[in-house]
Short mmCIF file of C-alpha atoms and ligand atoms in Angstrom, two decimals:
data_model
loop_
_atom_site.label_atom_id
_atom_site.label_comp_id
_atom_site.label_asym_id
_atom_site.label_seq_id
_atom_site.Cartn_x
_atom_site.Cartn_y
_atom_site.Cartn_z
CA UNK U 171 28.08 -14.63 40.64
CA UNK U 172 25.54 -16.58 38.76
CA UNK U 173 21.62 -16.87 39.56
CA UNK U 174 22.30 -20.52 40.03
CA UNK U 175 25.02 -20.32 42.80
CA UNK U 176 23.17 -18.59 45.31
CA UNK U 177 21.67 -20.26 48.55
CA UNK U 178 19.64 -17.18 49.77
CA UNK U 179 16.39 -16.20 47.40
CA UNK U 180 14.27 -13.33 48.49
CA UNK U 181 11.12 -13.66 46.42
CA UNK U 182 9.95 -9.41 46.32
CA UNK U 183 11.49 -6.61 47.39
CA UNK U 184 9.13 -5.20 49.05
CA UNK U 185 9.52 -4.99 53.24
CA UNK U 186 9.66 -8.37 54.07
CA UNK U 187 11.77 -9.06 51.53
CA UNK U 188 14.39 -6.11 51.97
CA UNK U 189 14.36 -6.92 55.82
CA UNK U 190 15.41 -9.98 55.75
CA UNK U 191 17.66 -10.00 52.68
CA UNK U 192 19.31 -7.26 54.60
CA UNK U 193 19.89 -9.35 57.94
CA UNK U 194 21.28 -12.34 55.79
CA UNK U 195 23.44 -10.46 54.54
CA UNK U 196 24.80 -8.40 56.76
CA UNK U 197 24.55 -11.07 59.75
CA UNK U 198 25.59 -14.04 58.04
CA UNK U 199 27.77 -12.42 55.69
CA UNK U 200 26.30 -14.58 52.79
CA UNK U 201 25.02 -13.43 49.07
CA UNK U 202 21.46 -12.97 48.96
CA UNK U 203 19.32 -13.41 45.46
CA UNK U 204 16.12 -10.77 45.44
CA UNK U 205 14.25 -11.57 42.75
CA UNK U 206 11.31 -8.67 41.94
CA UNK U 207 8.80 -8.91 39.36
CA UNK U 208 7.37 -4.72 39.29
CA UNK U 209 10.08 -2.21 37.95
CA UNK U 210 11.12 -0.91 40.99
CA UNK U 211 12.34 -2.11 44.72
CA UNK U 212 9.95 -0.95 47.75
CA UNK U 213 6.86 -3.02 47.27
CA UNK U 214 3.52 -1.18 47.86
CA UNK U 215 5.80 1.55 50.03
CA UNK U 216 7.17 2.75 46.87
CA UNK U 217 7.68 6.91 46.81
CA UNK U 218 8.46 8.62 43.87
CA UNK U 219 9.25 12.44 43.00
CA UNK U 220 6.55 13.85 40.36
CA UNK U 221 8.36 15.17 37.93
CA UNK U 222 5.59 18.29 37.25
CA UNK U 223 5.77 19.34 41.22
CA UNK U 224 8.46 18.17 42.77
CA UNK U 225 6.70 16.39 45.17
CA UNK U 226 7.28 13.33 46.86
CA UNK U 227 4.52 10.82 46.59
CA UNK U 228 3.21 7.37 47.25
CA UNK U 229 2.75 5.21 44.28
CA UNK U 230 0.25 2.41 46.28
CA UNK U 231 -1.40 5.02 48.50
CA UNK U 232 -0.21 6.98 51.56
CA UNK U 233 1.79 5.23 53.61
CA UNK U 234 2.61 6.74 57.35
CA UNK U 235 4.89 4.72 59.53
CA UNK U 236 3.68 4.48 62.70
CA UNK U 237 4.77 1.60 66.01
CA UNK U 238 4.87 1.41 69.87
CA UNK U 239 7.25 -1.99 68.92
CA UNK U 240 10.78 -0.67 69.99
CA UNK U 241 12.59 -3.33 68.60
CA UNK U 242 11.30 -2.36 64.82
CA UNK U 243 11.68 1.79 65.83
CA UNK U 244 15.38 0.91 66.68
CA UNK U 245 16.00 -1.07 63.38
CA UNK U 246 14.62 0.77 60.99
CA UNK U 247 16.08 4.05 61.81
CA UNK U 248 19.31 2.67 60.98
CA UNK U 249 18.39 3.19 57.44
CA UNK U 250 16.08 6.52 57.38
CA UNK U 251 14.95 9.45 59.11
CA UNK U 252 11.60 9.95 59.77
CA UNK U 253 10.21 13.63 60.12
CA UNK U 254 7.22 15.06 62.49
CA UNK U 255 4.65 14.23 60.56
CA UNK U 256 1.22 13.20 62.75
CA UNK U 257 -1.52 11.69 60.68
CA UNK U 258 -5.02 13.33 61.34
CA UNK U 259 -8.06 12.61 58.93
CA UNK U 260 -10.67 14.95 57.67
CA UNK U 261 -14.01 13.54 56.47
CA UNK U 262 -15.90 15.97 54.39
CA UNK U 263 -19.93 14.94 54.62
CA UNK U 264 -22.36 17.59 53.02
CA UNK U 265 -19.98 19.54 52.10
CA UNK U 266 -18.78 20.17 55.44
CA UNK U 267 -15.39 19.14 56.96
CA UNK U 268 -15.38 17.00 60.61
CA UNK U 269 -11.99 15.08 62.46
CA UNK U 270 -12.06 11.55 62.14
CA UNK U 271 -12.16 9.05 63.08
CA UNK U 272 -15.02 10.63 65.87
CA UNK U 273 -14.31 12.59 68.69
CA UNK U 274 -15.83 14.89 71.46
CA UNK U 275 -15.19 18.04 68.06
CA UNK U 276 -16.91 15.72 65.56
CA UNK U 277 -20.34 15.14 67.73
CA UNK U 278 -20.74 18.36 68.68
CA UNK U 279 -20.16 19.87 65.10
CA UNK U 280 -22.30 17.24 64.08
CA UNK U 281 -25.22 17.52 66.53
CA UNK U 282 -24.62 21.07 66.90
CA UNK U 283 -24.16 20.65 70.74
CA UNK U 284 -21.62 21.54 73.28
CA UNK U 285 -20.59 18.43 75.17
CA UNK U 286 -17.55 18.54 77.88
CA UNK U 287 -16.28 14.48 77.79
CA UNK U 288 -18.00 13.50 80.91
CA UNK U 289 -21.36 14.65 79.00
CA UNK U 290 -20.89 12.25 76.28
CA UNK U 291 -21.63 8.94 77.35
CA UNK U 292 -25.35 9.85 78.58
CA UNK U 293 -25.87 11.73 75.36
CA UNK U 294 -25.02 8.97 72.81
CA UNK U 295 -27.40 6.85 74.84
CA UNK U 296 -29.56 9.37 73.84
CA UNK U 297 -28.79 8.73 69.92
CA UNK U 298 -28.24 4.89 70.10
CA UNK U 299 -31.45 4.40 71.21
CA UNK U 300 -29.96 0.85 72.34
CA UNK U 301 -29.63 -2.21 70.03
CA UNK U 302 -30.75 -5.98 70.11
CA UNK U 303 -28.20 -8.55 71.39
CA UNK U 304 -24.62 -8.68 70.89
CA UNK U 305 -23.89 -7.05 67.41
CA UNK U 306 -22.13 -9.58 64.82
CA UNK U 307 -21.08 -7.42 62.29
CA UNK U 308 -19.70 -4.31 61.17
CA UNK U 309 -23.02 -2.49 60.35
CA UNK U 310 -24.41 -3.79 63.98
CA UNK U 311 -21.36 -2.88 66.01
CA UNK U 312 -21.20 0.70 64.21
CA UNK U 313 -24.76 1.61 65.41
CA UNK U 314 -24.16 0.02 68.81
CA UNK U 315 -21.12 2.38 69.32
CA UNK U 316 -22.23 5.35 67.79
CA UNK U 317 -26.07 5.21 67.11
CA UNK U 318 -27.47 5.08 63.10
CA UNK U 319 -27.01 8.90 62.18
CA UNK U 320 -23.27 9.07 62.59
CA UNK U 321 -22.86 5.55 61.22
CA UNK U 322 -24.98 6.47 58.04
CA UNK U 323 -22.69 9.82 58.03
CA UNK U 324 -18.84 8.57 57.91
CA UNK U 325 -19.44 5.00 57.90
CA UNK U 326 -22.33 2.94 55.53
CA UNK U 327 -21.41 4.02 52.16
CA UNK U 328 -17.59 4.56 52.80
CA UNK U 329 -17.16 1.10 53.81
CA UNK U 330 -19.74 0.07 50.49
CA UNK U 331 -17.44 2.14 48.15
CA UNK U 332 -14.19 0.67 50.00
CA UNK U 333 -15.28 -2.93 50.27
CA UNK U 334 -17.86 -3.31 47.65
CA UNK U 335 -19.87 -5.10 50.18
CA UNK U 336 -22.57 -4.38 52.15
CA UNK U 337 -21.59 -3.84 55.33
CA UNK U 338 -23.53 -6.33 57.36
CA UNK U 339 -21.05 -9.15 55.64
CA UNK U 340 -18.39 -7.63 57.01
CA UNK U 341 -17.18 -8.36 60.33
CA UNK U 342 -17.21 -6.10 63.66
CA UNK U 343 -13.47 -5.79 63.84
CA UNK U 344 -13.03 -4.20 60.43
CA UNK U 345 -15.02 -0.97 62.58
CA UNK U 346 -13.42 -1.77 65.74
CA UNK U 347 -10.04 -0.40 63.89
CA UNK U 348 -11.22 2.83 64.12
CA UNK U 349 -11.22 4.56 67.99
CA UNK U 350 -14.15 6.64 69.02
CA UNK U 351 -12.94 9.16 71.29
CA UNK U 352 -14.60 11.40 74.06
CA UNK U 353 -11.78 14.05 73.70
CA UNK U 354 -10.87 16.73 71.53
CA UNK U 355 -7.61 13.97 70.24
CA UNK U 356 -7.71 14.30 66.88
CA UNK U 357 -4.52 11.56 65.74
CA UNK U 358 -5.51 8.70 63.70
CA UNK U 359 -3.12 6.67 65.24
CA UNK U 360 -2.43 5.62 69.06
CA UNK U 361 1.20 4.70 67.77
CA UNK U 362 4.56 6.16 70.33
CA UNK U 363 6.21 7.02 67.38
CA UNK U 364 5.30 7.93 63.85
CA UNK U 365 6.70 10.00 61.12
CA UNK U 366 7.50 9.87 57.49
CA UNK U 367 10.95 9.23 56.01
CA UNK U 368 12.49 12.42 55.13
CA UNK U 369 14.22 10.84 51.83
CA UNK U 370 10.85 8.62 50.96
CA UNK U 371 10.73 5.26 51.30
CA UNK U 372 12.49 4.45 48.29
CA UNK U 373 15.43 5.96 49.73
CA UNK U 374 15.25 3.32 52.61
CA UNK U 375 14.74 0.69 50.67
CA UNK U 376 17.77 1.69 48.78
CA UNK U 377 19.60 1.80 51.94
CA UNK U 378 18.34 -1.87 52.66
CA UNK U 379 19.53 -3.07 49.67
CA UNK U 380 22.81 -1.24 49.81
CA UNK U 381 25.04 -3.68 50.99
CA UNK U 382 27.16 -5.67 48.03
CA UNK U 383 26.55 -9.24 48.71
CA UNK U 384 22.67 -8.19 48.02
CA UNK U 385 21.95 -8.53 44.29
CA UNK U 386 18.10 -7.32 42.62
CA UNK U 387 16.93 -8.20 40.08
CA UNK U 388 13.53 -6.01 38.55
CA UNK U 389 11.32 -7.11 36.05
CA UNK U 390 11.57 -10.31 36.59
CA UNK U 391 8.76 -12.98 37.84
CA UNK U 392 10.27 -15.75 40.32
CA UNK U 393 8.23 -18.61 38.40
CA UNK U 394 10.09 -17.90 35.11
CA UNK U 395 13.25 -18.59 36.66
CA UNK U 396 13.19 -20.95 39.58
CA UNK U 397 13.93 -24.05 36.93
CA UNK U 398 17.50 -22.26 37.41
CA UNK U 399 18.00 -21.55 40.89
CA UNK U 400 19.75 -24.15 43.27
CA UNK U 401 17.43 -26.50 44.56
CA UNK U 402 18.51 -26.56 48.29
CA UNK U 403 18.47 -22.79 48.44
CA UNK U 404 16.81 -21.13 51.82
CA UNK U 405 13.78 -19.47 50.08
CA UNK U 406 12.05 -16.68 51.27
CA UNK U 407 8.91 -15.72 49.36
CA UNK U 408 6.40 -13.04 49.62
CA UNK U 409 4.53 -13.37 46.47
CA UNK U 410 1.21 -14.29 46.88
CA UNK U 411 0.52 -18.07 48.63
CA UNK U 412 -1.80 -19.27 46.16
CA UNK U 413 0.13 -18.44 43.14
CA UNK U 414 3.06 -20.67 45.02
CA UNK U 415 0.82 -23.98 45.08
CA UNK U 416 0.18 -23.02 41.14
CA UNK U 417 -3.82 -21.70 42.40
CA UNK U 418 -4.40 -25.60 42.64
CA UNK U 419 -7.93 -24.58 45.29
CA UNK U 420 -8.47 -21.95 43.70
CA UNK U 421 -7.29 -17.84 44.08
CA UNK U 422 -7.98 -15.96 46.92
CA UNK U 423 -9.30 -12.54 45.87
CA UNK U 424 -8.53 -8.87 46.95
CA UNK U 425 -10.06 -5.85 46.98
CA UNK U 426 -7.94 -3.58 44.77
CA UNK U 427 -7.78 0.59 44.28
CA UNK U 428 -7.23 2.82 41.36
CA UNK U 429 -5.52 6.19 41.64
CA UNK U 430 -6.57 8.89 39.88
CA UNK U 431 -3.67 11.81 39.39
CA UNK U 432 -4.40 15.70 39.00
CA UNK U 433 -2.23 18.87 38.89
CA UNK U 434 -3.17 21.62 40.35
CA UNK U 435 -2.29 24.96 39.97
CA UNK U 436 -2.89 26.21 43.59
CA UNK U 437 -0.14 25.68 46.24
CA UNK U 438 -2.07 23.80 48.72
CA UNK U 439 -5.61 22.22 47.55
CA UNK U 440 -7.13 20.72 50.18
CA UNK U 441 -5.10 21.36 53.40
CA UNK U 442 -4.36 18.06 54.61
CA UNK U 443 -3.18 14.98 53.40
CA UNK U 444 -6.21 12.64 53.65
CA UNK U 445 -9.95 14.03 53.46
CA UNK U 446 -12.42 10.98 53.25
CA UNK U 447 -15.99 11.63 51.13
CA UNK U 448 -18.04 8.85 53.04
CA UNK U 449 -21.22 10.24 50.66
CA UNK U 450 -23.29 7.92 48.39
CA UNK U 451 -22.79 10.65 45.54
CA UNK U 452 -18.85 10.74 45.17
CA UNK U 453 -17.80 7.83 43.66
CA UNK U 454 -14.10 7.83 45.42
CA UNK U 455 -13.29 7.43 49.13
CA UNK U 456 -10.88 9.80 49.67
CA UNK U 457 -8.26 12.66 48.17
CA UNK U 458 -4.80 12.66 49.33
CA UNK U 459 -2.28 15.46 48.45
CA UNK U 460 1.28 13.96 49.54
CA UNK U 461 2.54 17.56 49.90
CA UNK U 462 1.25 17.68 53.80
CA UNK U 463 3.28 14.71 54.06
CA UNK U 464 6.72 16.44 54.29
CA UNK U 465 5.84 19.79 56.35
CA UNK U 466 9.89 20.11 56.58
CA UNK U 467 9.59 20.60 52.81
CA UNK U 468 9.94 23.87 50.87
CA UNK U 469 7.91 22.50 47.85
CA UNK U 470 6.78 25.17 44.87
CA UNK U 471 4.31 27.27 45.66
CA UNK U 472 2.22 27.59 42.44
CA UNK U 473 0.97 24.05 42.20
CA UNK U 474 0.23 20.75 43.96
CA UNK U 475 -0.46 16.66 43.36
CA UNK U 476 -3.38 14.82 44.28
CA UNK U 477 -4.65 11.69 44.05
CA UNK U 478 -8.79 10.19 44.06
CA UNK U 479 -8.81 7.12 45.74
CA UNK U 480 -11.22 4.33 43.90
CA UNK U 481 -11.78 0.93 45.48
CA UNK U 482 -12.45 -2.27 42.95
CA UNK U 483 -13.43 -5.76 44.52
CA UNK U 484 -11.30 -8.40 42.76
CA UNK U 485 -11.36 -6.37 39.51
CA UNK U 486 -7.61 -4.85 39.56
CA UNK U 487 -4.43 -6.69 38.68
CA UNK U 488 -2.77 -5.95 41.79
CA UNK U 489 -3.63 -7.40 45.12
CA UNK U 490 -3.75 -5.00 47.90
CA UNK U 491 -6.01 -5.83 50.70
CA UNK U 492 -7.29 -9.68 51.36
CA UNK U 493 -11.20 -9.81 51.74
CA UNK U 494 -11.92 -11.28 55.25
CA UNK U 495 -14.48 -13.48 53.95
CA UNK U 496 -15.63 -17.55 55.16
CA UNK U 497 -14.33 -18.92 51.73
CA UNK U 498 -10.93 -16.93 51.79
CA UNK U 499 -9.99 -18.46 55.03
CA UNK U 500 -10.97 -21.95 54.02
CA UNK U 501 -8.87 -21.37 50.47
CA UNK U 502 -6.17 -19.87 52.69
CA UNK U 503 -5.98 -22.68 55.25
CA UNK U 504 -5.87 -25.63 52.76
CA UNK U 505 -2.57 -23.32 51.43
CA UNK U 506 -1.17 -22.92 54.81
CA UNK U 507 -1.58 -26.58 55.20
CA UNK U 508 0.77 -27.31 52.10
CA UNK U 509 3.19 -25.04 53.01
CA UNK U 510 4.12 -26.58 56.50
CA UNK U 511 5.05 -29.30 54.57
CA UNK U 512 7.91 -27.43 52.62
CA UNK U 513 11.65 -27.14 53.70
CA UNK U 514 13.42 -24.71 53.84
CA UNK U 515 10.88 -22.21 52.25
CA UNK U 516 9.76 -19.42 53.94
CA UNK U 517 6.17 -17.86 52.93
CA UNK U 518 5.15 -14.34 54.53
CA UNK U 519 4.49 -10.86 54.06
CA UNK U 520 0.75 -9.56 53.36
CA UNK U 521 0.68 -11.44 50.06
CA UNK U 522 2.19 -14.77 51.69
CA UNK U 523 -0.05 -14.71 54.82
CA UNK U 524 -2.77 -13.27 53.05
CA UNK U 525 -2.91 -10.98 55.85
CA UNK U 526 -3.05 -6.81 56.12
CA UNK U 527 0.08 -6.03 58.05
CA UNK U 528 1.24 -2.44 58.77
CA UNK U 529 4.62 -1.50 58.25
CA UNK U 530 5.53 -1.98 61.69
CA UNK U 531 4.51 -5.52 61.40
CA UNK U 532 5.79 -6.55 58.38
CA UNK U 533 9.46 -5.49 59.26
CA UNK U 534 8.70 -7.64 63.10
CA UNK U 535 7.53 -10.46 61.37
CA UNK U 536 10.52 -10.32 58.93
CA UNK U 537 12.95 -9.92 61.76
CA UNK U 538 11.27 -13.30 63.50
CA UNK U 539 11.43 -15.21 60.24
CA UNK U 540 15.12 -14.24 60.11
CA UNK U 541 15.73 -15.09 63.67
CA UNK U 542 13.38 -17.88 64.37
CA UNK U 543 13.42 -19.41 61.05
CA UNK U 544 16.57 -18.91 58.76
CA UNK U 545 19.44 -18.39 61.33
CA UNK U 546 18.41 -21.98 62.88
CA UNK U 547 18.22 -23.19 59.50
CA UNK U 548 21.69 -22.09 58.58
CA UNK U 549 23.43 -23.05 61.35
CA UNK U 550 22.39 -26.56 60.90
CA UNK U 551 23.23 -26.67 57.45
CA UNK U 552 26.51 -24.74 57.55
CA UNK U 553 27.38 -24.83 61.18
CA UNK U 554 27.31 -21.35 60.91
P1 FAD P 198 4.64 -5.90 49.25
O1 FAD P 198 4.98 -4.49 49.57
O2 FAD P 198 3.41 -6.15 48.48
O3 FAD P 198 5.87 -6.55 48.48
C1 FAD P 198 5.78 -7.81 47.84
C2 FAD P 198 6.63 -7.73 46.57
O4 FAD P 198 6.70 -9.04 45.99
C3 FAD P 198 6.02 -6.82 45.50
O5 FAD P 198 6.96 -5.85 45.11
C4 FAD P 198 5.68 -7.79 44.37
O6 FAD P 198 5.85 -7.21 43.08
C5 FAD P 198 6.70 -8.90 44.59
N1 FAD P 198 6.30 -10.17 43.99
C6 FAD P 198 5.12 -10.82 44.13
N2 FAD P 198 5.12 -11.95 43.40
C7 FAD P 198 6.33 -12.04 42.79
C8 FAD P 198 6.93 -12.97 41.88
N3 FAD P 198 6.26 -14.05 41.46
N4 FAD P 198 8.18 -12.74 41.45
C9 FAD P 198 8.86 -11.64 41.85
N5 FAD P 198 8.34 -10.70 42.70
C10 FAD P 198 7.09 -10.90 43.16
N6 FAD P 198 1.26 0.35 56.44
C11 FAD P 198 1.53 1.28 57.39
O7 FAD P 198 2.23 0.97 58.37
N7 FAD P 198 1.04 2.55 57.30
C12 FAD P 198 0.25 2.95 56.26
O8 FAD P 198 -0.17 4.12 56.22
C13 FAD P 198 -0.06 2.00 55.25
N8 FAD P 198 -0.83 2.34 54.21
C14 FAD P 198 -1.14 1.40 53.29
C15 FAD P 198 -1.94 1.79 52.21
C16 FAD P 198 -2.27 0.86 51.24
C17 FAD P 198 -3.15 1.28 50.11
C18 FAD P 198 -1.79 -0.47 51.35
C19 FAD P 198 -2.17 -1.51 50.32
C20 FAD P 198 -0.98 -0.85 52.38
C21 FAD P 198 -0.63 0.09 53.35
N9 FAD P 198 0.21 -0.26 54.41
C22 FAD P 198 0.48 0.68 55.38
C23 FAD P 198 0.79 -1.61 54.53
C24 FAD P 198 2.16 -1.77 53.82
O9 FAD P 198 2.03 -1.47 52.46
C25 FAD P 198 2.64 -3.21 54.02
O10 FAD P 198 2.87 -3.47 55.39
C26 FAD P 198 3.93 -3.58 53.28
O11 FAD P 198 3.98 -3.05 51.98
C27 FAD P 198 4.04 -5.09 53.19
O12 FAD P 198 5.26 -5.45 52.60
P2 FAD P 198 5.42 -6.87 51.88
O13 FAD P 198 6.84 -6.98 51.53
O14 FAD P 198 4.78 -7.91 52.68
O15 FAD P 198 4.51 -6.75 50.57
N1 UDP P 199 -14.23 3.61 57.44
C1 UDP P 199 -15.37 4.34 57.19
N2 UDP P 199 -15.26 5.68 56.98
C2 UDP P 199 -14.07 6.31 56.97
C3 UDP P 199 -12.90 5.57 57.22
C4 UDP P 199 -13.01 4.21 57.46
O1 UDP P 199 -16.46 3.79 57.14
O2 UDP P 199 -14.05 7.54 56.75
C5 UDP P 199 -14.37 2.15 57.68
C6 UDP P 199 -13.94 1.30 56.48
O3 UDP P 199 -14.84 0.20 56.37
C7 UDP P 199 -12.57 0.83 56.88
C8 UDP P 199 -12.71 0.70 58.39
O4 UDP P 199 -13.57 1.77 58.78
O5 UDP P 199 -12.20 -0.39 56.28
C9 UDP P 199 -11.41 0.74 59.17
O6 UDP P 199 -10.72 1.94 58.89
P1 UDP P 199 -9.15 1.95 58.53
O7 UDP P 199 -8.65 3.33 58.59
O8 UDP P 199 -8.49 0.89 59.33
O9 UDP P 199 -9.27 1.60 56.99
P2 UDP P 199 -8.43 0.75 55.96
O10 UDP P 199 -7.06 0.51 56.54
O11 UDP P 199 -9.28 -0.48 55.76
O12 UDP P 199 -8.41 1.66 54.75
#
């Protein structure tokens, strides 16, 4: 079949993109187009095998699946297995290793006290030492909640070295992520179910793609080829928003990260997957070691793979996280406002809704542009 004949383009192949190419096809029974302009399917959840270890890894960063959405469990373990993998986050300040995010274990290691939970509340009243008026943003809300010393621990210069900002320009809810618990529960994430897939993620993305009517194409960038495709085609594109409008405002920006490989010849380096370093004096925010990812594993024993996690504001070339700032909404609004007035073109996805999505949420929000969006669509143009 040729590029031209096809009336379903997926613009990336990356979660939204796989999602719904996969429901299209399999659900209307109809060819589907993915057009993908990186080397490889997956998008930012690409996994990989290093070649000197063994050792499955994540090329964008560590990615743990994790949803209480039952809808999204139920789909997408149709096309993986996930193992028993529960997140939990070390932060190593002075030198010296607490859970986080903060708990009942990381104030008293911290303080050097004893607390039971019921003790807690009247002692952090103790260290907040109370704050003016209601806080309005994230520097002001973290010393509300957890009084300066802790915040000046795990939180000012992480979130200076992550965001390259300081952090009284950054809004409240970027802190209000994190939970601060009065219990010894030590799981970064509140999620029912979470787990890694056994295979990788590549795997499943393979297994999205698997059916024949989907065709991918890699290495190739949707603008250098859309001349060709047929005009009436149902588009669905999750390339970046502004570059769709040809950056006619103006580009949003992102804040970016740079990973930093290293061998090492011991068979477990660190002991966990993630330990943040929310010091000043370290220059990356965190180490991850993608071993402790796969505890079902029998990986070699005589060396691991780790990776230093840099942040860069709007210096990179590839987008990863949109920078909740005044001007990025305005940019991002005037975009929005263009693309309502498109037919049958469907923007989404983190880079199309300039938006951070989890996992969980990208594959619900490409199951409700399937449903809501090009089902209707078809059936009035086909009488599906
Ligand atoms: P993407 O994965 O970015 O896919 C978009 C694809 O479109 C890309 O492959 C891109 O190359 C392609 N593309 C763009 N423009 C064009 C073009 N012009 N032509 C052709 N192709 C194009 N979520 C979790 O649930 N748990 C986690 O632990 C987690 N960790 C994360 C860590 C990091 C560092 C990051 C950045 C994200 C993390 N996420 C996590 C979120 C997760 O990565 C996203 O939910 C998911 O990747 C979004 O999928 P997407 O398809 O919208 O975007
Ligand atoms: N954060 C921090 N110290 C840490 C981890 C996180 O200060 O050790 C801050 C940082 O600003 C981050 C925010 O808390 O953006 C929310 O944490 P989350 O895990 O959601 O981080 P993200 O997904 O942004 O990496």
């Amino acid at each position: 079949m040729d590029i031209t004949d096809y009336s379903y383009v997926v613009v990336g192949s990356g979660l939204l993109g796989a999602v719904v190419a996969e429901r299209i096809a399999s659900q209307l029974d109809q060819p589907v187009l993915v057009i993908e302009k990186r080397d490889h399917i997956g998008g930012n959840c690409y996994s990989a095998v290093d070649p000197a270890t063994g050792i499955e890894y994540h090329r964008y960063g560590t990615h743990i699946f994790h949803t209480s959405n039952e809808k999204v469990w139920n789909y997408i373990r149709r096309y993986t297995t996930f193992n028993s993998y529960r997140h939990k986050v070390l932060s190593c300040y002075n030198d010296r290793l607490y859970q986080f995010p903060i708990n009942l274990e990381t104030i008293n290691r911290f303080y050097n006290v004893n607390l039971k939970p019921y003790e807690v509340d009247a002692f952090m009243d103790t260290v907040r030492k109370g704050g003016a008026g209601e806080p309005s943003n994230f520097e002001e809300q973290a010393i509300a909640r957890l009084g300066r010393d802790l915040y000046e621990a795990f939180f000012k210069y992480y979130t200076v070295k992550q965001w390259q900002a300081d952090p009284r320009d950054l809004p409240a809810s970027i802190f209000n992520r994190l939970p601060f618990r009065k219990n010894y529960d030590d799981n970064y994430f509140f999620d029912r179910w979470q787990g890694i897939p056994e295979k990788g993620y590549t795997d499943l993305f393979q297994r999205l793609f698997a059916d024949k009517k989907i065709r991918v194409m890699l290495n190739t960038d949707y603008f250098d080829l859309r001349h060709r495709l047929k005009k009436d085609a149902c588009l669905i594109y999750s390339g970046p928003i502004d570059r769709l409008f040809d950056y006619k405002y103006g580009r949003l920006s992102w804040r970016t990260l740079r990973f930093e490989q290293e061998v090492v010849d011991k068979e477990d380096y660190q002991g966990n997957a993630v330990i943040n370093y929310p010091g000043p004096d370290i220059p990356y925010t965190r180490i991850h070691e993608p071993r402790h990812l796969h505890p079902e594993k029998a990986y070699r024993k005589d060396k691991t793979i780790i990776f230093r996690e840099y942040s860069l504001a709007d210096k990179g070339d590839e987008p990863y996280y949109p920078i909740p700032s005044e001007s990025n909404q305005r940019l991002l609004a005037l975009y929005q406002q263009e693309a309502r007035m498109l037919k049958n073109i469907f923007i989404s996805g983190r880079l199309g809704d300039y938006k951070y999505y989890d996992m969980h949420q990208t594959i619900d929000k490409a199951l409700e542009i399937f449903e809501t969006g090009v089902l209707p669509l078809t059936r009035t143009i086909h009488a599906v």
